Amino acid sequence: AADDQLSAWESPYPVEVNHPDGSPVALKFWDPDCFQIDDSYYAISGGGTAWLMKSTDLRTWTLLGQFMTHDLEDVVRGEDISCPNFFQLGEKWMLLCISHSLGCRYYIGDWDAQSEQFMPEIHGRMNWRREDQGLFGLFHTTDFFAPESVLTADGRRVMWAWCTKVDEAPGKSNLQSIQSLPRELSLPSDGVLRIKPLMELESLRFDPTVQGDIAIDEVSYHVLLEGGSAAQKIGELPSDSMELRLTIDREQAERKLFGVVLFAESGKKGLPIVLRPNTGSLRVGTIDASFSVTDLPEGEDLVLRVFIDKYVVEVFANDRQAVYATHLDCVGQTGLLGFSVGGPLVIKQLEMCRIKPTNQGF
């Protein structure tokens, strides 16, 4: 592009990659990502091995070798690094990417200027398998896929991803190309990645309602397992495009299995959102993502932000975890239930707001 408005473009030209001795490189490249450090340009190529190239003019490139110094123990052998996006985040560097078999994921670490390589320290996932999905195969377990990110004018790193599946047959992608909500990424001094909804989404909220001190009675675990109607109704979803915010005192939430159920009406099971201390996880539908109340600092309330857009649901927990899910059986189902195992629970605040369309006016 010739300008920041993307209104004029140069003609494309071939990119030539050579070995340090000048001989051409015979590699298959895809999903390129380019970044700049000092006066040098670097590019990552997607693939089973992430190769790193360097250039001073964006035309002639030299292959340096492997992009990462090593991989981490929780990464499955054979996972590729594709759709890469490498950028600084706080005092560290972050590689946002996918593996084609297991979906969106990320690394956080340091850039070694001497070896010109990325040294990963942390690996995390943004996609998790649903129980109704297969274990292996391209697109079989990848609901959250192909991420992209931009740096805003005020310095925020914002990402989103391709939501590839709803409930199609295994191996089929969603040709509607639904995109996730934009997520702001940050890395404060405690080293814990923050993932929160884009700040501008606040401007779409309207018609708020707020309830306080909602008491949830204790139920026994076996009643829930047997599918009994032990959960109690705590509200009605006011719209099929809305945000729901739950705030619960940290002491109330510790060591209790509790949650809410969306779209619970007329005998429908709905979509459960559950905090599970036994597994240290946040469960949305049949997706389990790592998140534990015990990891929150003392005095920090549990805050769940739930965005609903028709059958698409995205849950953000204390800006430390985010889960994308779908629930097709949602039409006309407006009941909101709550339940708690291991003791009664008080929801400090329940706020519900309707949300305007993001494409309004276009």
PDB file of N, CA, C and O in Angstrom, residues 10 42 58 74 88 106 111 165 186 196 199 273 277 316 322 340:
ATOM      1  N   GLU A  10       1.213  -0.331  -4.941  1.00  0.00           N
ATOM      2  CA  GLU A  10       2.251  -0.654  -5.908  1.00  0.00           C
ATOM      3  C   GLU A  10       1.862  -1.931  -6.647  1.00  0.00           C
ATOM      4  O   GLU A  10       1.033  -2.701  -6.179  1.00  0.00           O
ATOM      5  N   TYR A  42      11.899  -8.963   9.099  1.00  0.00           N
ATOM      6  CA  TYR A  42      11.899 -10.409   9.243  1.00  0.00           C
ATOM      7  C   TYR A  42      10.545 -10.935   8.769  1.00  0.00           C
ATOM      8  O   TYR A  42       9.536 -10.244   8.878  1.00  0.00           O
ATOM      9  N   LEU A  58      12.759  -5.597   1.639  1.00  0.00           N
ATOM     10  CA  LEU A  58      11.484  -6.286   1.427  1.00  0.00           C
ATOM     11  C   LEU A  58      11.396  -6.983   0.061  1.00  0.00           C
ATOM     12  O   LEU A  58      10.329  -7.449  -0.318  1.00  0.00           O
ATOM     13  N   ASP A  74       3.893 -28.759  26.288  1.00  0.00           N
ATOM     14  CA  ASP A  74       2.453 -29.004  26.102  1.00  0.00           C
ATOM     15  C   ASP A  74       2.022 -28.858  24.645  1.00  0.00           C
ATOM     16  O   ASP A  74       0.826 -28.845  24.356  1.00  0.00           O
ATOM     17  N   GLN A  88       5.346  -7.413  19.614  1.00  0.00           N
ATOM     18  CA  GLN A  88       5.677  -7.119  20.997  1.00  0.00           C
ATOM     19  C   GLN A  88       4.397  -6.926  21.807  1.00  0.00           C
ATOM     20  O   GLN A  88       3.423  -6.339  21.332  1.00  0.00           O
ATOM     21  N   TYR A 106      -1.156 -19.619  21.128  1.00  0.00           N
ATOM     22  CA  TYR A 106      -0.171 -18.541  21.199  1.00  0.00           C
ATOM     23  C   TYR A 106       1.034 -18.957  22.028  1.00  0.00           C
ATOM     24  O   TYR A 106       0.973 -19.883  22.851  1.00  0.00           O
ATOM     25  N   TRP A 111      12.727 -12.247  22.425  1.00  0.00           N
ATOM     26  CA  TRP A 111      13.462 -12.231  21.159  1.00  0.00           C
ATOM     27  C   TRP A 111      14.953 -12.203  21.476  1.00  0.00           C
ATOM     28  O   TRP A 111      15.428 -11.319  22.190  1.00  0.00           O
ATOM     29  N   LYS A 165     -16.721 -23.293  12.522  1.00  0.00           N
ATOM     30  CA  LYS A 165     -17.720 -24.358  12.586  1.00  0.00           C
ATOM     31  C   LYS A 165     -18.885 -23.947  13.476  1.00  0.00           C
ATOM     32  O   LYS A 165     -18.746 -23.149  14.375  1.00  0.00           O
ATOM     33  N   SER A 186      -3.224  -7.860  26.237  1.00  0.00           N
ATOM     34  CA  SER A 186      -2.214  -7.095  26.958  1.00  0.00           C
ATOM     35  C   SER A 186      -1.483  -8.029  27.906  1.00  0.00           C
ATOM     36  O   SER A 186      -1.977  -9.099  28.269  1.00  0.00           O
ATOM     37  N   LYS A 196      -9.590  -9.247  26.744  1.00  0.00           N
ATOM     38  CA  LYS A 196     -10.857  -8.610  27.095  1.00  0.00           C
ATOM     39  C   LYS A 196     -11.570  -8.105  25.843  1.00  0.00           C
ATOM     40  O   LYS A 196     -10.942  -7.860  24.806  1.00  0.00           O
ATOM     41  N   MET A 199     -12.820  -2.374  23.656  1.00  0.00           N
ATOM     42  CA  MET A 199     -13.375  -1.257  24.415  1.00  0.00           C
ATOM     43  C   MET A 199     -14.536  -0.593  23.685  1.00  0.00           C
ATOM     44  O   MET A 199     -15.524  -0.184  24.299  1.00  0.00           O
ATOM     45  N   ILE A 273     -22.888 -22.503  31.499  1.00  0.00           N
ATOM     46  CA  ILE A 273     -21.596 -21.853  31.723  1.00  0.00           C
ATOM     47  C   ILE A 273     -21.231 -22.146  33.169  1.00  0.00           C
ATOM     48  O   ILE A 273     -21.895 -21.679  34.091  1.00  0.00           O
ATOM     49  N   PRO A 277     -14.214 -26.228  39.986  1.00  0.00           N
ATOM     50  CA  PRO A 277     -12.978 -26.242  40.774  1.00  0.00           C
ATOM     51  C   PRO A 277     -12.252 -27.573  40.703  1.00  0.00           C
ATOM     52  O   PRO A 277     -11.025 -27.620  40.877  1.00  0.00           O
ATOM     53  N   PHE A 316     -16.107 -14.176  28.561  1.00  0.00           N
ATOM     54  CA  PHE A 316     -14.838 -13.631  29.029  1.00  0.00           C
ATOM     55  C   PHE A 316     -14.822 -13.696  30.552  1.00  0.00           C
ATOM     56  O   PHE A 316     -15.746 -13.207  31.204  1.00  0.00           O
ATOM     57  N   ALA A 322     -11.074 -16.538  27.554  1.00  0.00           N
ATOM     58  CA  ALA A 322     -12.204 -16.265  26.663  1.00  0.00           C
ATOM     59  C   ALA A 322     -12.543 -17.533  25.905  1.00  0.00           C
ATOM     60  O   ALA A 322     -11.646 -18.237  25.424  1.00  0.00           O
ATOM     61  N   SER A 340     -25.805 -23.790  42.189  1.00  0.00           N
ATOM     62  CA  SER A 340     -24.583 -23.829  42.984  1.00  0.00           C
ATOM     63  C   SER A 340     -24.515 -25.141  43.739  1.00  0.00           C
ATOM     64  O   SER A 340     -25.479 -25.558  44.385  1.00  0.00           O
TER      65      SER A 340
END
